Amino acid sequence: MKPFTYERASSPAEAAAAVMRHPGAKFIAGGTNLLDLMKLQIEAPTHLVDVNGLALDKVEATPEGGLRIGALVRNTALAADERVRRDYGVLSRALLAGASAQLRNKATTAGNLLQRTRCPYFYDTDQACNKRQPGSGCSALGGHTRQHAVLGASQACIATHPSDMAVAMRVLDATVETVKPDGARRVIPIADFHRLPGDTPQIETALQPGELITSVSLPKPTGGTHIYRKVRDRASYAFALVSVAAVVQRDGSGRVALGGVAHKPWRDEAADAALPQGAKAAAARLLAGARTTEDNAFKLPLVERTLAAVLAQARSAA
Amino acid sequence: MTESLPSSAGSVPTARVTLEVNGKAHTLDLDTRTTLLDTLREHLHLTGTKKGCDHGQCGACTVLLDGERINACLTLAVMHEGAKVTTIEGLGTPHSLHPMQAAFVKHDGYQCGYCTPGQICSAVGALDEMRRGIPSHVSADLNTRPLLSPDELRERMSGNLCRCGAYSNIVEAIAEVAGGAA
């Protein structure tokens, strides 16, 4: 790791201002992804602002009948929250499908959204990577691309977003609340939070410099059967090749989002509308415009089959 | 606001932190980069906690932080002012083993032993999580107490790798302790 100075912030706005004040500064919360990357010098902050002491670790009911999840609520605590288990099961399931218990005990809600890709070319500092070093190229293009994106990728980057939780947040229409260095607050719909890579894959979210996530809110529960199905190379503790988050109602209507296929959780309202017609119709819409390589072409039939399994599970649960 | 001392020529930033490790308070001035794992091993000479991958993938560094299992390699000591850390040295002693340690011995839950301190701390944390009703990926129902089953134990221990492949005996050791505590 490169040397860095360290401070504990006393309020969210002060934390945001502190990161703005120090060029090269970063927030640290759980640290499970940031410290991994700092050891590899993929991240090399010169100053860390520790936000763990900020009182952002509660899950609270909102006046609208939903839940406000503090940015610092740990993945284990969120998955185990009684209200989340009862009303937003897809979120509990997605969290429990991710990482290991040790990591979930540390990793936070906001940090989970902000985790970086596990593209092996991003991690290998001997390889070209536009995300790690803008303008250096993309060694994944023409490389081993079994894990890579089939939707929304660009010539600059074909990485996927690794989060399971974010896929569930997308299907639940969550919103991300932030505070900026000047103290101003804003609300970002989860659909607009993560970006596609385009020509600037190093810019992964809608956050501005110094902007701090304070909470993530869920709208009022919609009922239905909640399912998160993750397909991976091992039964546990591995990133998704493909995942499906779904909330399906008794009449067959519902919503669906995909993980493991793009630089962000993938959802398409036309696919939601096609869900009552079955997996083939919904998958066709979700995968419209997909571009594959020889290595990752398997993801297209895998999406359809995983979606079929999810819909069958929903029917048997209804 | 707490700040580390600024870097002067030829030195690196340091910060002071007080940790309670296995019931004993330690105040340390540390390079801010020092992980909790390196603090335990290199500064407090508690070498029971092992460094395997140093990237959170193997679980050899698992300790209990304020009662919860974490990877000590992926957190900084300075982030834990006032925290209580329990390492394998704090669970039991050679003359008075923790029940989980005794069960690992009885069931031969190791071969080379390198992953064992992490496995045991992780297992103690896992059973506490089950007692608190925290569900897992393999729990059939999110809204009932998780059942004690080999599938549950395997899933809950997936963050601890054993290159010798002692997994089946590890599961038997944990199941015995869990059964006794139930």
mmCIF file of N, CA and C in Angstrom, chain A residues 1-10 14 18 21-22 28-33 35-36 38-40 47-48 50 52 74 76 79-80 82 84-86 89-90 92-93 96-97 99-106 228 230 232 235-237, chain B residues 1-7 12-13 15-17 32-33 35 54-59 62 65 68-71 73-76 78-81 118 122 129 132-144 155-156 158-161:
data_model
loop_
_atom_site.group_PDB
_atom_site.id
_atom_site.type_symbol
_atom_site.label_atom_id
_atom_site.label_comp_id
_atom_site.label_asym_id
_atom_site.label_seq_id
_atom_site.Cartn_x
_atom_site.Cartn_y
_atom_site.Cartn_z
ATOM 1 N N MET A 1 0.834 -1.201 0.000
ATOM 2 C CA MET A 1 0.000 0.000 0.000
ATOM 3 C C MET A 1 0.870 1.253 0.000
ATOM 4 N N LYS A 2 0.372 2.274 -0.656
ATOM 5 C CA LYS A 2 1.028 3.583 -0.611
ATOM 6 C C LYS A 2 0.622 4.274 0.700
ATOM 7 N N PRO A 3 1.507 5.089 1.248
ATOM 8 C CA PRO A 3 1.157 5.780 2.503
ATOM 9 C C PRO A 3 -0.043 6.710 2.325
ATOM 10 N N PHE A 4 -0.806 6.863 3.403
ATOM 11 C CA PHE A 4 -1.934 7.785 3.370
ATOM 12 C C PHE A 4 -2.133 8.353 4.768
ATOM 13 N N THR A 5 -2.660 9.549 4.823
ATOM 14 C CA THR A 5 -3.095 10.110 6.098
ATOM 15 C C THR A 5 -4.538 9.682 6.332
ATOM 16 N N TYR A 6 -4.987 9.837 7.572
ATOM 17 C CA TYR A 6 -6.263 9.229 7.969
ATOM 18 C C TYR A 6 -6.997 10.152 8.909
ATOM 19 N N GLU A 7 -8.301 10.244 8.741
ATOM 20 C CA GLU A 7 -9.110 10.991 9.708
ATOM 21 C C GLU A 7 -10.467 10.331 9.874
ATOM 22 N N ARG A 8 -11.060 10.561 11.054
ATOM 23 C CA ARG A 8 -12.421 10.086 11.296
ATOM 24 C C ARG A 8 -13.354 11.274 11.174
ATOM 25 N N ALA A 9 -14.325 11.133 10.297
ATOM 26 C CA ALA A 9 -15.248 12.248 10.073
ATOM 27 C C ALA A 9 -16.271 12.318 11.197
ATOM 28 N N SER A 10 -16.791 13.539 11.422
ATOM 29 C CA SER A 10 -17.743 13.728 12.522
ATOM 30 C C SER A 10 -19.172 13.891 12.050
ATOM 31 N N GLU A 14 -19.444 16.875 6.768
ATOM 32 C CA GLU A 14 -18.027 17.117 7.055
ATOM 33 C C GLU A 14 -17.154 16.086 6.336
ATOM 34 N N ALA A 18 -14.341 16.916 3.658
ATOM 35 C CA ALA A 18 -12.959 16.480 3.886
ATOM 36 C C ALA A 18 -12.391 15.785 2.656
ATOM 37 N N ARG A 21 -11.593 18.387 0.149
ATOM 38 C CA ARG A 21 -10.462 19.232 0.555
ATOM 39 C C ARG A 21 -9.132 18.586 0.218
ATOM 40 N N HIS A 22 -9.062 17.261 0.265
ATOM 41 C CA HIS A 22 -7.800 16.551 0.049
ATOM 42 C C HIS A 22 -7.793 15.908 -1.334
ATOM 43 N N ILE A 28 -13.628 5.621 3.530
ATOM 44 C CA ILE A 28 -13.527 4.197 3.831
ATOM 45 C C ILE A 28 -14.617 3.840 4.840
ATOM 46 N N ALA A 29 -15.314 2.719 4.564
ATOM 47 C CA ALA A 29 -16.348 2.231 5.493
ATOM 48 C C ALA A 29 -15.976 0.797 5.856
ATOM 49 N N GLY A 30 -16.567 -0.195 5.180
ATOM 50 C CA GLY A 30 -16.175 -1.585 5.458
ATOM 51 C C GLY A 30 -14.733 -1.841 5.055
ATOM 52 N N GLY A 31 -14.353 -1.290 3.921
ATOM 53 C CA GLY A 31 -12.963 -1.409 3.451
ATOM 54 C C GLY A 31 -12.640 -2.713 2.760
ATOM 55 N N THR A 32 -13.611 -3.636 2.669
ATOM 56 C CA THR A 32 -13.283 -4.972 2.167
ATOM 57 C C THR A 32 -12.849 -4.970 0.701
ATOM 58 N N ASN A 33 -13.360 -4.044 -0.082
ATOM 59 C CA ASN A 33 -12.934 -3.958 -1.481
ATOM 60 C C ASN A 33 -11.804 -2.945 -1.635
ATOM 61 N N LEU A 35 -9.468 -1.879 0.507
ATOM 62 C CA LEU A 35 -8.149 -2.299 1.004
ATOM 63 C C LEU A 35 -7.548 -3.382 0.128
ATOM 64 N N ASP A 36 -8.374 -4.273 -0.387
ATOM 65 C CA ASP A 36 -7.899 -5.279 -1.342
ATOM 66 C C ASP A 36 -7.217 -4.571 -2.513
ATOM 67 N N MET A 38 -6.126 -1.462 -2.620
ATOM 68 C CA MET A 38 -4.968 -0.659 -2.182
ATOM 69 C C MET A 38 -3.715 -1.534 -2.048
ATOM 70 N N LYS A 39 -3.896 -2.769 -1.606
ATOM 71 C CA LYS A 39 -2.739 -3.668 -1.500
ATOM 72 C C LYS A 39 -2.123 -3.937 -2.869
ATOM 73 N N LEU A 40 -2.959 -3.911 -3.894
ATOM 74 C CA LEU A 40 -2.478 -4.146 -5.258
ATOM 75 C C LEU A 40 -2.081 -2.835 -5.951
ATOM 76 N N HIS A 47 -5.262 9.999 1.227
ATOM 77 C CA HIS A 47 -5.928 10.370 2.478
ATOM 78 C C HIS A 47 -7.209 9.542 2.577
ATOM 79 N N LEU A 48 -7.447 8.982 3.751
ATOM 80 C CA LEU A 48 -8.693 8.237 3.957
ATOM 81 C C LEU A 48 -9.565 8.948 4.973
ATOM 82 N N ASP A 50 -12.541 8.149 7.266
ATOM 83 C CA ASP A 50 -13.268 7.015 7.851
ATOM 84 C C ASP A 50 -14.664 7.480 8.243
ATOM 85 N N ASN A 52 -17.045 5.384 9.401
ATOM 86 C CA ASN A 52 -17.694 4.377 10.248
ATOM 87 C C ASN A 52 -18.365 4.949 11.494
ATOM 88 N N ARG A 74 -24.484 -3.006 7.701
ATOM 89 C CA ARG A 74 -23.646 -4.089 7.158
ATOM 90 C C ARG A 74 -24.506 -5.073 6.373
ATOM 91 N N THR A 76 -24.691 -8.280 6.436
ATOM 92 C CA THR A 76 -25.325 -9.301 7.284
ATOM 93 C C THR A 76 -26.558 -8.730 7.969
ATOM 94 N N ALA A 79 -29.439 -8.219 5.473
ATOM 95 C CA ALA A 79 -30.050 -9.483 5.046
ATOM 96 C C ALA A 79 -30.911 -10.070 6.158
ATOM 97 N N ALA A 80 -30.505 -9.836 7.411
ATOM 98 C CA ALA A 80 -31.198 -10.445 8.553
ATOM 99 C C ALA A 80 -32.315 -9.575 9.100
ATOM 100 N N GLU A 82 -35.623 -8.118 9.991
ATOM 101 C CA GLU A 82 -36.911 -8.803 9.918
ATOM 102 C C GLU A 82 -37.805 -8.241 8.810
ATOM 103 N N VAL A 84 -36.852 -6.660 6.076
ATOM 104 C CA VAL A 84 -36.306 -6.981 4.757
ATOM 105 C C VAL A 84 -36.616 -8.427 4.399
ATOM 106 N N ARG A 85 -36.436 -9.315 5.365
ATOM 107 C CA ARG A 85 -36.729 -10.732 5.111
ATOM 108 C C ARG A 85 -38.189 -10.935 4.736
ATOM 109 N N ARG A 86 -39.078 -10.199 5.413
ATOM 110 C CA ARG A 86 -40.518 -10.404 5.205
ATOM 111 C C ARG A 86 -41.009 -9.739 3.918
ATOM 112 N N GLY A 89 -37.736 -9.935 0.264
ATOM 113 C CA GLY A 89 -36.931 -11.162 0.318
ATOM 114 C C GLY A 89 -35.864 -11.239 -0.755
ATOM 115 N N VAL A 90 -36.135 -10.642 -1.914
ATOM 116 C CA VAL A 90 -35.140 -10.688 -2.993
ATOM 117 C C VAL A 90 -33.838 -10.003 -2.565
ATOM 118 N N SER A 92 -32.701 -9.778 0.711
ATOM 119 C CA SER A 92 -32.015 -10.693 1.631
ATOM 120 C C SER A 92 -31.306 -11.796 0.852
ATOM 121 N N ARG A 93 -32.033 -12.382 -0.093
ATOM 122 C CA ARG A 93 -31.467 -13.494 -0.868
ATOM 123 C C ARG A 93 -30.229 -13.061 -1.663
ATOM 124 N N LEU A 96 -27.288 -12.587 0.717
ATOM 125 C CA LEU A 96 -26.769 -13.862 1.239
ATOM 126 C C LEU A 96 -26.066 -14.674 0.161
ATOM 127 N N ALA A 97 -26.348 -14.360 -1.108
ATOM 128 C CA ALA A 97 -25.660 -15.062 -2.204
ATOM 129 C C ALA A 97 -24.282 -14.472 -2.476
ATOM 130 N N ALA A 99 -20.408 -12.945 -1.560
ATOM 131 C CA ALA A 99 -19.219 -12.961 -0.696
ATOM 132 C C ALA A 99 -19.261 -14.096 0.329
ATOM 133 N N SER A 100 -18.593 -13.886 1.470
ATOM 134 C CA SER A 100 -18.576 -14.862 2.565
ATOM 135 C C SER A 100 -19.161 -14.182 3.792
ATOM 136 N N ALA A 101 -19.431 -14.967 4.835
ATOM 137 C CA ALA A 101 -20.008 -14.385 6.048
ATOM 138 C C ALA A 101 -19.074 -13.338 6.649
ATOM 139 N N GLN A 102 -17.759 -13.612 6.636
ATOM 140 C CA GLN A 102 -16.820 -12.653 7.206
ATOM 141 C C GLN A 102 -16.901 -11.309 6.474
ATOM 142 N N LEU A 103 -16.973 -11.375 5.141
ATOM 143 C CA LEU A 103 -17.040 -10.136 4.361
ATOM 144 C C LEU A 103 -18.379 -9.439 4.570
ATOM 145 N N ARG A 104 -19.461 -10.208 4.631
ATOM 146 C CA ARG A 104 -20.785 -9.591 4.818
ATOM 147 C C ARG A 104 -20.903 -8.906 6.182
ATOM 148 N N ASN A 105 -20.149 -9.407 7.163
ATOM 149 C CA ASN A 105 -20.178 -8.767 8.483
ATOM 150 C C ASN A 105 -19.525 -7.391 8.461
ATOM 151 N N LYS A 106 -18.685 -7.120 7.487
ATOM 152 C CA LYS A 106 -17.958 -5.843 7.408
ATOM 153 C C LYS A 106 -18.507 -4.938 6.327
ATOM 154 N N TYR A 228 -34.066 -14.601 -5.843
ATOM 155 C CA TYR A 228 -32.765 -14.246 -6.431
ATOM 156 C C TYR A 228 -32.050 -15.542 -6.765
ATOM 157 N N LYS A 230 -28.754 -17.219 -8.542
ATOM 158 C CA LYS A 230 -27.394 -16.888 -8.982
ATOM 159 C C LYS A 230 -26.729 -18.141 -9.532
ATOM 160 N N ARG A 232 -23.172 -19.717 -10.743
ATOM 161 C CA ARG A 232 -21.747 -19.439 -10.571
ATOM 162 C C ARG A 232 -20.953 -20.736 -10.660
ATOM 163 N N ALA A 235 -20.632 -23.576 -5.597
ATOM 164 C CA ALA A 235 -21.928 -23.485 -4.920
ATOM 165 C C ALA A 235 -21.993 -22.280 -3.989
ATOM 166 N N SER A 236 -20.828 -21.771 -3.572
ATOM 167 C CA SER A 236 -20.798 -20.663 -2.623
ATOM 168 C C SER A 236 -19.554 -19.819 -2.873
ATOM 169 N N TYR A 237 -19.620 -18.563 -2.448
ATOM 170 C CA TYR A 237 -18.447 -17.693 -2.425
ATOM 171 C C TYR A 237 -17.790 -17.566 -3.799
ATOM 172 N N MET B 1 -12.841 15.750 15.450
ATOM 173 C CA MET B 1 -12.294 14.913 14.383
ATOM 174 C C MET B 1 -10.893 14.419 14.759
ATOM 175 N N THR B 2 -10.671 13.139 14.534
ATOM 176 C CA THR B 2 -9.369 12.537 14.799
ATOM 177 C C THR B 2 -8.554 12.562 13.518
ATOM 178 N N GLU B 3 -7.324 12.967 13.588
ATOM 179 C CA GLU B 3 -6.482 12.964 12.396
ATOM 180 C C GLU B 3 -5.171 12.266 12.684
ATOM 181 N N SER B 4 -4.647 11.597 11.665
ATOM 182 C CA SER B 4 -3.312 11.028 11.790
ATOM 183 C C SER B 4 -2.299 12.165 11.782
ATOM 184 N N LEU B 5 -1.115 11.887 12.316
ATOM 185 C CA LEU B 5 -0.049 12.886 12.286
ATOM 186 C C LEU B 5 0.420 13.035 10.853
ATOM 187 N N PRO B 6 0.602 14.298 10.400
ATOM 188 C CA PRO B 6 1.028 14.466 9.014
ATOM 189 C C PRO B 6 2.418 13.873 8.800
ATOM 190 N N SER B 7 2.641 13.498 7.563
ATOM 191 C CA SER B 7 3.916 12.902 7.198
ATOM 192 C C SER B 7 5.000 13.971 7.185
ATOM 193 N N VAL B 12 6.383 8.113 7.570
ATOM 194 C CA VAL B 12 5.060 7.831 7.026
ATOM 195 C C VAL B 12 4.030 8.228 8.072
ATOM 196 N N PRO B 13 2.790 8.502 7.629
ATOM 197 C CA PRO B 13 1.766 8.904 8.591
ATOM 198 C C PRO B 13 1.476 7.786 9.599
ATOM 199 N N ALA B 15 -0.876 6.810 13.353
ATOM 200 C CA ALA B 15 -2.024 7.177 14.183
ATOM 201 C C ALA B 15 -2.007 6.291 15.421
ATOM 202 N N ARG B 16 -2.587 6.804 16.493
ATOM 203 C CA ARG B 16 -2.659 6.052 17.752
ATOM 204 C C ARG B 16 -4.010 5.354 17.851
ATOM 205 N N VAL B 17 -3.968 4.109 18.277
ATOM 206 C CA VAL B 17 -5.216 3.369 18.426
ATOM 207 C C VAL B 17 -5.118 2.482 19.659
ATOM 208 N N THR B 32 -0.473 4.125 9.422
ATOM 209 C CA THR B 32 -1.912 4.030 9.144
ATOM 210 C C THR B 32 -2.250 2.834 8.261
ATOM 211 N N ARG B 33 -1.266 2.324 7.519
ATOM 212 C CA ARG B 33 -1.528 1.220 6.584
ATOM 213 C C ARG B 33 -1.653 -0.131 7.275
ATOM 214 N N THR B 35 -2.758 -3.337 8.783
ATOM 215 C CA THR B 35 -4.026 -4.059 8.893
ATOM 216 C C THR B 35 -4.178 -4.583 10.313
ATOM 217 N N ASP B 54 -4.096 -12.872 2.259
ATOM 218 C CA ASP B 54 -4.043 -11.433 2.560
ATOM 219 C C ASP B 54 -5.020 -10.620 1.697
ATOM 220 N N HIS B 55 -6.013 -11.290 1.099
ATOM 221 C CA HIS B 55 -6.998 -10.584 0.267
ATOM 222 C C HIS B 55 -8.443 -10.993 0.565
ATOM 223 N N GLY B 56 -8.670 -11.595 1.726
ATOM 224 C CA GLY B 56 -10.059 -11.916 2.085
ATOM 225 C C GLY B 56 -10.639 -13.118 1.370
ATOM 226 N N GLN B 57 -9.808 -13.906 0.743
ATOM 227 C CA GLN B 57 -10.334 -15.035 -0.021
ATOM 228 C C GLN B 57 -10.242 -16.362 0.723
ATOM 229 N N CYS B 58 -9.345 -16.459 1.720
ATOM 230 C CA CYS B 58 -9.082 -17.784 2.302
ATOM 231 C C CYS B 58 -9.603 -17.940 3.731
ATOM 232 N N GLY B 59 -9.766 -16.848 4.458
ATOM 233 C CA GLY B 59 -10.324 -16.930 5.804
ATOM 234 C C GLY B 59 -9.337 -17.309 6.902
ATOM 235 N N THR B 62 -9.303 -15.067 10.050
ATOM 236 C CA THR B 62 -10.578 -14.759 10.714
ATOM 237 C C THR B 62 -10.405 -14.581 12.220
ATOM 238 N N LEU B 65 -14.425 -9.664 15.953
ATOM 239 C CA LEU B 65 -14.321 -8.235 16.249
ATOM 240 C C LEU B 65 -15.648 -7.817 16.871
ATOM 241 N N GLU B 68 -18.149 -10.458 16.261
ATOM 242 C CA GLU B 68 -18.502 -10.927 14.920
ATOM 243 C C GLU B 68 -17.259 -11.331 14.146
ATOM 244 N N ARG B 69 -17.382 -12.402 13.351
ATOM 245 C CA ARG B 69 -16.207 -12.849 12.596
ATOM 246 C C ARG B 69 -15.959 -11.938 11.400
ATOM 247 N N ILE B 70 -14.704 -11.596 11.201
ATOM 248 C CA ILE B 70 -14.293 -10.779 10.052
ATOM 249 C C ILE B 70 -12.945 -11.277 9.548
ATOM 250 N N ASN B 71 -12.561 -10.818 8.355
ATOM 251 C CA ASN B 71 -11.218 -11.055 7.828
ATOM 252 C C ASN B 71 -10.303 -9.943 8.359
ATOM 253 N N CYS B 73 -7.380 -9.314 7.647
ATOM 254 C CA CYS B 73 -6.475 -8.780 6.608
ATOM 255 C C CYS B 73 -7.102 -7.628 5.850
ATOM 256 N N LEU B 74 -8.429 -7.498 5.882
ATOM 257 C CA LEU B 74 -9.101 -6.483 5.054
ATOM 258 C C LEU B 74 -9.668 -5.349 5.893
ATOM 259 N N THR B 75 -9.017 -5.079 7.011
ATOM 260 C CA THR B 75 -9.434 -3.913 7.772
ATOM 261 C C THR B 75 -8.200 -3.298 8.422
ATOM 262 N N LEU B 76 -8.241 -1.985 8.631
ATOM 263 C CA LEU B 76 -7.099 -1.281 9.224
ATOM 264 C C LEU B 76 -7.278 -1.201 10.734
ATOM 265 N N VAL B 78 -6.417 1.155 12.655
ATOM 266 C CA VAL B 78 -6.842 2.495 13.094
ATOM 267 C C VAL B 78 -8.348 2.703 12.976
ATOM 268 N N MET B 79 -9.023 1.824 12.240
ATOM 269 C CA MET B 79 -10.477 1.956 12.103
ATOM 270 C C MET B 79 -11.214 1.380 13.299
ATOM 271 N N HIS B 80 -10.482 0.844 14.281
ATOM 272 C CA HIS B 80 -11.160 0.101 15.351
ATOM 273 C C HIS B 80 -10.831 0.583 16.752
ATOM 274 N N GLU B 81 -10.769 1.884 16.925
ATOM 275 C CA GLU B 81 -10.526 2.465 18.230
ATOM 276 C C GLU B 81 -11.527 1.914 19.258
ATOM 277 N N GLY B 118 -8.286 -19.808 11.981
ATOM 278 C CA GLY B 118 -9.345 -19.086 11.267
ATOM 279 C C GLY B 118 -10.619 -19.911 11.201
ATOM 280 N N SER B 122 -14.003 -18.710 12.944
ATOM 281 C CA SER B 122 -15.131 -18.576 12.034
ATOM 282 C C SER B 122 -16.302 -19.444 12.497
ATOM 283 N N GLU B 129 -24.079 -16.603 14.862
ATOM 284 C CA GLU B 129 -24.994 -16.059 13.858
ATOM 285 C C GLU B 129 -26.255 -16.925 13.758
ATOM 286 N N ARG B 132 -28.505 -16.265 16.584
ATOM 287 C CA ARG B 132 -29.226 -15.007 16.427
ATOM 288 C C ARG B 132 -30.241 -15.060 15.289
ATOM 289 N N GLY B 133 -30.359 -16.230 14.644
ATOM 290 C CA GLY B 133 -31.386 -16.408 13.619
ATOM 291 C C GLY B 133 -31.041 -15.803 12.272
ATOM 292 N N ILE B 134 -29.759 -15.523 12.026
ATOM 293 C CA ILE B 134 -29.368 -14.939 10.742
ATOM 294 C C ILE B 134 -29.445 -16.020 9.660
ATOM 295 N N PRO B 135 -30.206 -15.761 8.589
ATOM 296 C CA PRO B 135 -30.365 -16.795 7.556
ATOM 297 C C PRO B 135 -29.109 -16.911 6.682
ATOM 298 N N SER B 136 -29.060 -17.961 5.878
ATOM 299 C CA SER B 136 -27.954 -18.118 4.925
ATOM 300 C C SER B 136 -28.521 -18.369 3.543
ATOM 301 N N HIS B 137 -27.622 -18.435 2.570
ATOM 302 C CA HIS B 137 -27.998 -18.691 1.176
ATOM 303 C C HIS B 137 -28.784 -19.992 1.022
ATOM 304 N N VAL B 138 -28.528 -20.985 1.861
ATOM 305 C CA VAL B 138 -29.209 -22.281 1.696
ATOM 306 C C VAL B 138 -30.418 -22.441 2.626
ATOM 307 N N SER B 139 -30.700 -21.443 3.443
ATOM 308 C CA SER B 139 -31.888 -21.535 4.317
ATOM 309 C C SER B 139 -33.143 -21.556 3.446
ATOM 310 N N ALA B 140 -33.990 -22.569 3.636
ATOM 311 C CA ALA B 140 -35.164 -22.712 2.765
ATOM 312 C C ALA B 140 -36.159 -21.577 2.997
ATOM 313 N N ASP B 141 -36.292 -21.140 4.234
ATOM 314 C CA ASP B 141 -37.268 -20.115 4.578
ATOM 315 C C ASP B 141 -36.543 -18.974 5.281
ATOM 316 N N LEU B 142 -36.714 -17.762 4.767
ATOM 317 C CA LEU B 142 -36.035 -16.607 5.369
ATOM 318 C C LEU B 142 -36.647 -16.229 6.711
ATOM 319 N N ASN B 143 -37.878 -16.673 6.944
ATOM 320 C CA ASN B 143 -38.620 -16.158 8.098
ATOM 321 C C ASN B 143 -38.763 -17.155 9.238
ATOM 322 N N THR B 144 -38.017 -18.252 9.177
ATOM 323 C CA THR B 144 -37.973 -19.166 10.321
ATOM 324 C C THR B 144 -36.506 -19.347 10.724
ATOM 325 N N GLU B 155 -22.251 -24.025 3.877
ATOM 326 C CA GLU B 155 -22.460 -22.698 3.302
ATOM 327 C C GLU B 155 -21.891 -21.610 4.220
ATOM 328 N N ARG B 156 -22.155 -21.717 5.488
ATOM 329 C CA ARG B 156 -21.718 -20.677 6.426
ATOM 330 C C ARG B 156 -20.205 -20.656 6.610
ATOM 331 N N SER B 158 -18.090 -21.218 4.055
ATOM 332 C CA SER B 158 -17.467 -21.174 2.719
ATOM 333 C C SER B 158 -16.382 -20.108 2.605
ATOM 334 N N GLY B 159 -16.300 -19.211 3.574
ATOM 335 C CA GLY B 159 -15.234 -18.215 3.558
ATOM 336 C C GLY B 159 -13.928 -18.703 4.168
ATOM 337 N N ASN B 160 -13.860 -19.988 4.525
ATOM 338 C CA ASN B 160 -12.633 -20.561 5.091
ATOM 339 C C ASN B 160 -12.188 -21.741 4.242
ATOM 340 N N LEU B 161 -11.056 -21.577 3.589
ATOM 341 C CA LEU B 161 -10.538 -22.649 2.735
ATOM 342 C C LEU B 161 -9.551 -23.517 3.508
#
